[in-house]
Short mmCIF file of C-alpha atoms and ligand atoms in Angstrom, two decimals:
data_model
loop_
_atom_site.label_atom_id
_atom_site.label_comp_id
_atom_site.label_asym_id
_atom_site.label_seq_id
_atom_site.Cartn_x
_atom_site.Cartn_y
_atom_site.Cartn_z
CA MET A 5 26.52 -10.50 -9.41
CA LYS A 6 25.59 -6.92 -8.85
CA ARG A 7 26.70 -4.92 -5.88
CA ILE A 8 24.47 -2.56 -3.93
CA ARG A 9 26.40 0.41 -2.60
CA LYS A 10 23.84 2.69 -1.10
CA LEU A 11 20.73 1.53 0.63
CA SER A 12 17.72 3.68 1.54
CA LEU A 13 15.16 2.68 4.13
CA ALA A 14 11.73 4.28 3.71
CA ILE A 15 9.59 4.12 6.83
CA PRO A 16 6.09 5.63 7.18
CA ILE A 17 5.18 6.82 10.65
CA TYR A 18 1.70 7.66 11.86
CA ASN A 19 1.11 8.22 15.58
CA GLU A 20 3.92 5.93 16.62
CA GLU A 21 5.21 7.78 19.68
CA GLN A 22 5.31 4.52 21.59
CA THR A 23 7.22 2.57 18.96
CA LEU A 24 9.68 5.25 17.84
CA PRO A 25 12.17 4.83 20.71
CA LEU A 26 12.22 1.07 20.06
CA LEU A 27 12.58 1.66 16.35
CA ARG A 28 15.47 3.98 16.97
CA LYS A 29 17.31 1.47 19.13
CA GLU A 30 16.72 -1.33 16.65
CA LEU A 31 17.69 0.75 13.65
CA GLU A 32 20.80 2.13 15.23
CA SER A 33 22.21 -1.33 15.77
CA SER A 34 21.10 -2.87 12.49
CA VAL A 35 22.14 0.11 10.39
CA LYS A 36 25.50 0.06 12.07
CA ARG A 37 25.88 -3.59 11.19
CA LEU A 38 24.96 -2.89 7.58
CA ARG A 39 27.45 -0.06 7.47
CA VAL A 40 30.33 -1.86 9.10
CA GLU A 41 29.92 -5.50 8.14
CA ASP A 42 28.34 -5.10 4.74
CA GLU A 43 30.14 -1.89 3.87
CA LEU A 44 26.98 -0.20 2.74
CA GLU A 45 26.11 3.43 2.76
CA VAL A 46 22.74 3.59 4.52
CA GLU A 47 20.17 6.36 4.50
CA VAL A 48 17.08 6.23 6.71
CA ILE A 49 14.05 8.23 5.66
CA LEU A 50 11.18 8.62 8.07
CA VAL A 51 7.94 9.96 6.66
CA ASP A 52 5.66 11.53 9.18
CA ASP A 53 2.18 10.95 7.81
CA GLY A 54 0.50 13.78 9.70
CA SER A 55 0.83 12.27 13.17
CA GLN A 56 -1.17 14.03 15.88
CA ASP A 57 0.90 12.77 18.78
CA ALA A 58 4.50 13.43 19.78
CA SER A 59 5.97 11.34 16.92
CA TYR A 60 7.14 14.30 14.90
CA SER A 61 8.87 16.10 17.76
CA TYR A 62 10.63 12.83 18.56
CA MET A 63 11.82 12.66 14.96
CA VAL A 64 13.00 16.27 15.01
CA ASN A 65 15.05 15.49 18.05
CA TRP A 66 16.46 12.33 16.53
CA ALA A 67 17.32 14.08 13.25
CA ASP A 68 19.07 16.72 15.25
CA GLN A 69 21.34 14.16 16.85
CA ASP A 70 21.79 12.00 13.78
CA PRO A 71 22.59 13.81 10.52
CA ASN A 72 22.11 10.55 8.61
CA LEU A 73 18.45 10.48 9.45
CA LYS A 74 16.20 12.21 6.97
CA VAL A 75 12.71 13.22 7.92
CA ILE A 76 9.83 14.25 5.71
CA LYS A 77 6.72 15.69 7.25
CA LEU A 78 3.64 15.47 5.06
CA SER A 79 1.08 18.24 5.34
CA ARG A 80 -1.59 15.88 6.69
CA ASN A 81 -2.41 12.19 6.95
CA PHE A 82 -2.32 10.78 3.43
CA GLY A 83 -2.37 7.13 4.37
CA HIS A 84 0.24 4.43 4.55
CA GLN A 85 0.63 3.79 0.83
CA VAL A 86 1.14 7.43 -0.07
CA ALA A 87 3.50 8.03 2.86
CA LEU A 88 5.57 5.12 1.66
CA THR A 89 5.58 6.58 -1.83
CA ALA A 90 6.88 9.89 -0.46
CA GLY A 91 9.72 8.02 1.23
CA MET A 92 10.57 6.09 -1.93
CA ASP A 93 10.52 9.30 -3.98
CA ALA A 94 13.03 10.95 -1.68
CA ALA A 95 15.37 7.97 -1.55
CA THR A 96 18.75 8.39 -3.20
CA GLY A 97 20.08 4.86 -2.70
CA ASP A 98 20.49 2.39 -5.52
CA ALA A 99 18.24 0.04 -3.58
CA VAL A 100 15.27 1.03 -1.46
CA VAL A 101 13.74 -1.05 1.29
CA SER A 102 10.29 -0.11 2.52
CA LEU A 103 9.28 -1.21 5.98
CA ASP A 104 6.77 -0.44 8.72
CA GLY A 105 7.72 1.68 11.69
CA ASP A 106 6.30 -0.66 14.30
CA LEU A 107 9.12 -3.23 14.03
CA GLN A 108 6.80 -5.80 12.53
CA ASP A 109 9.20 -5.82 9.65
CA PRO A 110 12.40 -6.66 11.52
CA PRO A 111 15.43 -4.77 10.16
CA GLU A 112 17.65 -7.85 10.42
CA VAL A 113 15.76 -9.35 7.46
CA ILE A 114 17.11 -6.52 5.31
CA ARG A 115 20.39 -8.37 4.96
CA GLU A 116 18.64 -11.33 3.39
CA LEU A 117 16.81 -9.00 1.03
CA ILE A 118 20.12 -7.51 -0.04
CA GLN A 119 21.67 -10.92 -0.55
CA LYS A 120 18.83 -11.95 -2.84
CA ALA A 121 19.07 -8.65 -4.72
CA GLU A 122 22.78 -9.14 -5.21
CA GLU A 123 22.04 -12.54 -6.70
CA GLY A 124 20.41 -10.56 -9.48
CA PHE A 125 16.83 -9.87 -8.47
CA ASP A 126 15.25 -6.43 -8.81
CA VAL A 127 12.25 -6.79 -6.53
CA VAL A 128 12.63 -8.88 -3.38
CA TYR A 129 9.63 -9.40 -1.12
CA ALA A 130 9.81 -10.42 2.49
CA ARG A 131 7.06 -12.98 2.92
CA ARG A 132 5.56 -13.69 6.30
CA GLU A 133 5.93 -17.23 7.41
CA GLU A 134 4.01 -16.78 10.60
CA ARG A 135 2.09 -14.06 12.35
CA GLU A 136 2.49 -13.66 16.04
CA GLY A 137 0.22 -11.74 18.30
CA GLU A 138 -2.41 -10.92 15.72
CA SER A 139 -6.05 -11.72 16.28
CA PHE A 140 -7.73 -14.67 14.58
CA PHE A 141 -9.85 -12.12 12.72
CA LYS A 142 -6.82 -10.29 11.34
CA LYS A 143 -5.12 -13.54 10.35
CA SER A 144 -8.13 -14.99 8.61
CA THR A 145 -9.07 -11.79 6.80
CA ALA A 146 -5.45 -11.41 5.70
CA TRP A 147 -5.48 -14.99 4.41
CA LEU A 148 -8.65 -14.39 2.43
CA PHE A 149 -7.39 -11.02 1.22
CA TYR A 150 -4.18 -12.42 -0.30
CA ARG A 151 -6.00 -15.25 -2.04
CA MET A 152 -8.62 -12.93 -3.51
CA MET A 153 -6.01 -10.42 -4.60
CA LYS A 154 -4.09 -13.10 -6.43
CA THR A 155 -7.07 -13.83 -8.65
CA MET A 156 -7.93 -10.20 -9.19
CA ILE A 157 -4.60 -8.47 -9.47
CA HIS A 158 -1.85 -10.63 -10.69
CA ARG A 159 -1.19 -14.33 -10.76
CA GLU A 160 2.29 -13.63 -9.55
CA LEU A 161 1.30 -11.51 -6.56
CA PRO A 162 3.27 -13.03 -3.69
CA GLU A 163 1.08 -14.38 -0.91
CA ASP A 164 1.51 -13.06 2.59
CA ALA A 165 3.87 -10.30 1.55
CA GLY A 166 3.13 -6.88 2.96
CA ASP A 167 4.96 -3.72 2.09
CA PHE A 168 8.29 -5.00 3.33
CA ARG A 169 10.37 -5.27 0.19
CA LEU A 170 13.49 -4.18 -1.58
CA ILE A 171 13.47 -2.63 -5.02
CA THR A 172 16.55 -1.86 -7.03
CA GLY A 173 17.90 -1.19 -10.50
CA GLU A 174 15.60 -0.52 -13.43
CA ALA A 175 12.69 -1.80 -11.39
CA LEU A 176 13.12 1.13 -9.02
CA GLU A 177 12.79 3.68 -11.78
CA ALA A 178 9.83 1.84 -13.26
CA TYR A 179 8.14 1.66 -9.91
CA ARG A 180 8.67 5.33 -9.19
CA SER A 181 7.21 6.31 -12.52
CA LEU A 182 3.80 4.95 -11.52
CA ARG A 183 1.89 7.92 -10.18
CA GLU A 184 -1.68 6.66 -9.94
CA LYS A 185 -3.72 8.07 -7.10
CA HIS A 186 -5.30 4.95 -5.70
CA ARG A 187 -2.21 3.07 -4.91
CA PHE A 188 -1.83 -0.51 -3.99
CA LEU A 189 1.93 -0.72 -3.84
CA ARG A 190 2.17 -4.49 -3.58
CA GLY A 191 0.21 -4.82 -6.78
CA LEU A 192 2.26 -2.14 -8.51
CA SER A 193 5.56 -3.73 -7.53
CA THR A 194 4.44 -7.05 -8.96
CA TRP A 195 2.89 -5.49 -12.01
CA ILE A 196 6.12 -3.80 -13.15
CA GLY A 197 7.77 -7.18 -13.73
CA PHE A 198 11.58 -7.53 -13.89
CA ARG A 199 13.19 -10.26 -11.82
CA GLN A 200 11.22 -10.89 -8.64
CA ALA A 201 11.97 -13.11 -5.68
CA SER A 202 11.01 -13.45 -2.05
CA VAL A 203 12.54 -14.41 1.26
CA LEU A 204 10.65 -15.83 4.24
CA TYR A 205 10.55 -14.34 7.71
CA LYS A 206 8.58 -14.64 10.90
CA ARG A 207 6.42 -11.61 11.48
CA PRO A 208 6.60 -10.61 15.12
CA ALA A 209 3.83 -8.81 16.97
CA ARG A 210 3.69 -5.05 17.01
CA GLN A 211 6.19 -3.79 19.61
CA ALA A 212 3.99 -1.10 21.10
CA GLY A 213 0.98 1.02 20.29
CA GLU A 214 -1.87 -0.35 18.26
CA THR A 215 -2.61 -1.01 14.64
CA LYS A 216 -3.26 2.04 12.47
CA TYR A 217 -5.23 -0.15 10.13
CA PRO A 218 -8.72 -0.47 11.57
CA THR A 219 -11.12 -2.70 9.69
CA HIS A 220 -12.57 0.09 7.54
CA LYS A 221 -9.10 1.09 6.33
CA MET A 222 -8.33 -2.53 5.53
CA LEU A 223 -11.55 -2.86 3.57
CA ARG A 224 -10.73 0.32 1.69
CA LEU A 225 -7.29 -0.98 0.85
CA ALA A 226 -8.80 -4.23 -0.40
CA TRP A 227 -11.41 -2.42 -2.48
CA ASN A 228 -8.77 -0.11 -3.91
CA ALA A 229 -6.56 -3.04 -4.69
CA ALA A 230 -9.37 -4.83 -6.49
CA THR A 231 -10.74 -1.93 -8.46
CA SER A 232 -7.45 -0.35 -9.42
CA PHE A 233 -6.10 -3.55 -10.89
CA SER A 234 -9.00 -5.45 -12.30
CA THR A 235 -12.39 -5.09 -13.86
CA LEU A 236 -13.51 -8.37 -12.37
CA PRO A 237 -15.98 -6.60 -10.04
CA LEU A 238 -17.66 -5.12 -13.12
CA THR A 239 -17.87 -8.56 -14.66
CA ILE A 240 -19.29 -10.08 -11.49
CA VAL A 241 -22.02 -7.47 -11.40
CA THR A 242 -22.83 -7.98 -15.07
CA VAL A 243 -23.12 -11.73 -14.54
CA TRP A 244 -25.18 -11.27 -11.40
CA GLY A 245 -27.43 -8.80 -13.21
CA SER A 246 -28.05 -11.26 -16.02
CA ILE A 247 -28.79 -14.08 -13.61
CA VAL A 248 -31.36 -11.96 -11.80
CA SER A 249 -32.98 -10.75 -15.01
CA GLY A 250 -32.98 -14.29 -16.41
CA PHE A 251 -34.76 -15.43 -13.31
CA GLY A 252 -37.30 -12.62 -13.75
CA LEU A 253 -37.91 -13.64 -17.34
CA LEU A 254 -38.50 -17.27 -16.43
CA TYR A 255 -40.84 -16.21 -13.69
CA LEU A 256 -42.78 -14.10 -16.18
CA LEU A 257 -43.25 -17.10 -18.45
CA TYR A 258 -44.37 -19.15 -15.48
CA ALA A 259 -46.86 -16.49 -14.36
CA ILE A 260 -48.36 -16.18 -17.85
CA SER A 261 -48.80 -19.88 -18.30
CA ARG A 262 -50.26 -20.16 -14.82
CA HIS A 263 -52.73 -17.41 -15.69
CA ILE A 264 -53.79 -19.21 -18.87
CA PHE A 265 -53.88 -22.76 -17.54
CA VAL A 266 -54.76 -22.41 -13.86
CA GLY A 267 -56.14 -18.89 -13.50
CA ASP A 268 -55.20 -18.14 -9.87
CA THR A 269 -52.66 -15.38 -10.37
CA VAL A 270 -53.88 -12.74 -7.93
CA GLN A 271 -51.72 -14.03 -5.08
CA GLY A 272 -48.62 -13.35 -7.15
CA TRP A 273 -48.29 -9.87 -5.73
CA SER A 274 -45.67 -10.72 -3.12
CA THR A 275 -43.44 -12.42 -5.63
CA ILE A 276 -43.59 -9.34 -7.82
CA VAL A 277 -42.37 -7.27 -4.95
CA VAL A 278 -39.58 -9.75 -4.33
CA LEU A 279 -38.58 -9.63 -7.96
CA LEU A 280 -38.68 -5.84 -8.02
CA CYS A 281 -36.39 -5.77 -5.04
CA LEU A 282 -34.04 -8.27 -6.60
CA ILE A 283 -33.82 -6.41 -9.86
CA GLY A 284 -33.69 -2.98 -8.28
CA GLY A 285 -31.02 -4.25 -5.93
CA SER A 286 -28.82 -5.59 -8.65
CA ILE A 287 -29.13 -2.38 -10.65
CA LEU A 288 -28.06 -0.37 -7.66
CA MET A 289 -25.22 -2.76 -7.01
CA GLY A 290 -24.06 -2.42 -10.59
CA LEU A 291 -24.29 1.35 -10.41
CA GLY A 292 -22.32 1.35 -7.21
CA VAL A 293 -19.46 -0.59 -8.73
CA VAL A 294 -19.46 1.43 -11.93
CA GLY A 295 -19.63 4.58 -9.81
CA SER A 296 -16.55 3.49 -7.94
CA TYR A 297 -14.62 3.20 -11.17
CA VAL A 298 -15.95 6.53 -12.41
CA GLY A 299 -14.85 8.06 -9.12
CA LYS A 300 -11.36 6.72 -9.69
CA ILE A 301 -11.29 8.18 -13.18
CA TYR A 302 -12.36 11.50 -11.68
CA GLU A 303 -9.50 11.40 -9.20
CA GLU A 304 -6.99 10.58 -11.91
CA VAL A 305 -8.30 13.31 -14.21
CA LYS A 306 -7.96 15.96 -11.53
CA ASP A 307 -4.34 14.86 -11.39
CA ARG A 308 -3.62 16.34 -8.03
CA PRO A 309 -0.23 15.68 -6.47
CA LEU A 310 -0.14 12.56 -4.36
CA TYR A 311 0.97 14.46 -1.28
CA PHE A 312 2.42 17.73 -0.03
CA VAL A 313 5.58 18.01 1.97
CA GLN A 314 5.46 20.43 4.86
CA THR A 315 8.99 20.15 6.23
CA ARG A 316 12.10 18.20 5.42
CA LEU A 317 14.97 17.62 7.79
CA ASN A 318 18.56 16.72 6.93
CA PHE A 319 18.07 16.88 3.18
CA ASP A 320 20.88 18.53 1.29
CA GLU A 321 20.82 22.30 0.92
CA GLU A 322 20.36 22.30 -2.82
CA ALA A 323 17.15 20.35 -2.80
CA SER A 324 15.62 22.42 -0.07
CA LEU A 325 16.60 25.63 -1.85
CA ASP A 326 14.87 24.42 -4.95
CA TYR A 327 11.89 23.73 -2.85
CA HIS A 328 11.62 27.27 -1.58
CA HIS A 329 12.56 29.17 -4.68
CA SER A 330 10.81 27.37 -7.50
CA GLU A 331 8.22 29.36 -9.36
CA GLN A 332 5.07 27.93 -7.91
CA GLY A 333 6.87 27.32 -4.70
CA VAL A 334 6.08 23.70 -5.06
CA HIS A 335 8.41 21.89 -7.39
CA VAL A 336 11.66 20.24 -6.52
CA SER A 337 13.95 19.07 -9.23
CA ARG A 338 15.09 15.71 -7.94
CA PHE A 339 12.57 14.66 -5.45
CA VAL A 340 9.37 16.23 -6.46
CA GLY A 341 7.93 16.75 -3.07
CA PHE A 342 4.42 17.12 -4.16
CA GLY A 343 3.90 13.66 -5.34
CA HIS A 344 4.48 14.53 -8.99
CA ARG A 345 7.55 13.36 -10.77
CA SER A 346 8.60 15.15 -13.86
N1 LIG B 403 0.85 4.28 8.77
C1 LIG B 403 0.92 5.51 8.09
N2 LIG B 403 -0.25 6.17 7.78
C2 LIG B 403 -1.49 5.65 8.09
C3 LIG B 403 -1.54 4.38 8.74
C4 LIG B 403 -0.36 3.73 9.07
O1 LIG B 403 2.00 6.00 7.80
O2 LIG B 403 -2.48 6.30 7.78
C5 LIG B 403 2.11 3.57 9.12
C6 LIG B 403 2.22 3.11 10.56
O3 LIG B 403 2.77 4.11 11.39
C7 LIG B 403 3.15 1.91 10.45
C8 LIG B 403 2.81 1.36 9.08
O4 LIG B 403 2.18 2.41 8.36
O5 LIG B 403 4.50 2.28 10.45
C9 LIG B 403 1.92 0.13 9.14
O6 LIG B 403 0.79 0.39 9.92
P1 LIG B 403 0.25 -0.65 11.01
O7 LIG B 403 1.39 -1.31 11.70
O8 LIG B 403 -0.72 0.05 11.88
O9 LIG B 403 -0.48 -1.69 10.09
P2 LIG B 403 -0.63 -3.27 10.36
O10 LIG B 403 0.75 -3.80 10.57
O11 LIG B 403 -1.48 -3.39 11.58
O12 LIG B 403 -1.28 -3.79 9.12
MG1 LIG B 404 1.99 -3.17 11.99
#
């Protein structure tokens, strides 16, 4: 059995002024329990993902009162997955738990995650047993999403697991070494392998505020997930293209024989238009999908950092000195605050 000594919690925060006070209360009691009862060293890292409301000033205040709270402010909104990455990068614990800031990932489940990890697992997912207070639309799209992702990304992708998970040991290093730009962290954490397990929990409703994942962001996440892990969309388009062209070919044969044997082909005009549309449509569709992959290649080739850190609070002196005095003014030795890891 392995023993976890230091635990880091990485929590992305985007416009959560309403949930932060609740989060603070909840964390203070559960972190205390982890410290006292489980004798763990606990580090909490909040990543402010370019919030426009009072979230950051709340965090500054909190960090001021609690030296154990670390805060990273990103230079703008980079999105949930990148914010989470920034938190994981900065973590110094030998196990890192990522969770949402809206208390939908209840901190008391962390204990179960740790237990599983200490049984010898490297990646432990918290899987949702039930969703409370989410619309039928969100539930059904989430259901469909997880099933589709399983076929496209990885057979082993756990169903109904969000970004609430614990990673430790070699898996943590492996996971951190993945620096691709279009990140689907759930897929990445499954893809790395090692020993994986999950624990079940009931997902409560958001405590306050509203979801920061409107439908278009969810669709983008799904599309990113699909295209950064599989080429199935390319295959689907190829198959669809061949079906449409095959149909066109058959229709051509039919039209020719009709011309020879019946001789009434003038009315065929409308069907030609239909066919043109069909074929043109599938070409465009194919181009669109290919274009999306090319776009991803472009992003990877530019190799920009995943994020920029604007301010860090309660990080040790040394790291912040490095930050200010490095040559380009951008590189940090340990935690490379610009989304690159050397
Ligand atoms: N979040 C973020 N950047 C974003 C969107 C969301 O850091 O661009 C954070 C948000 O503050 C929350 C977590 O990611 O802590 C999950 O977001 P949310 O609860 O809105 O997603 P949902 O649970 O509705 O899928
Ligand atoms: Mg939520």
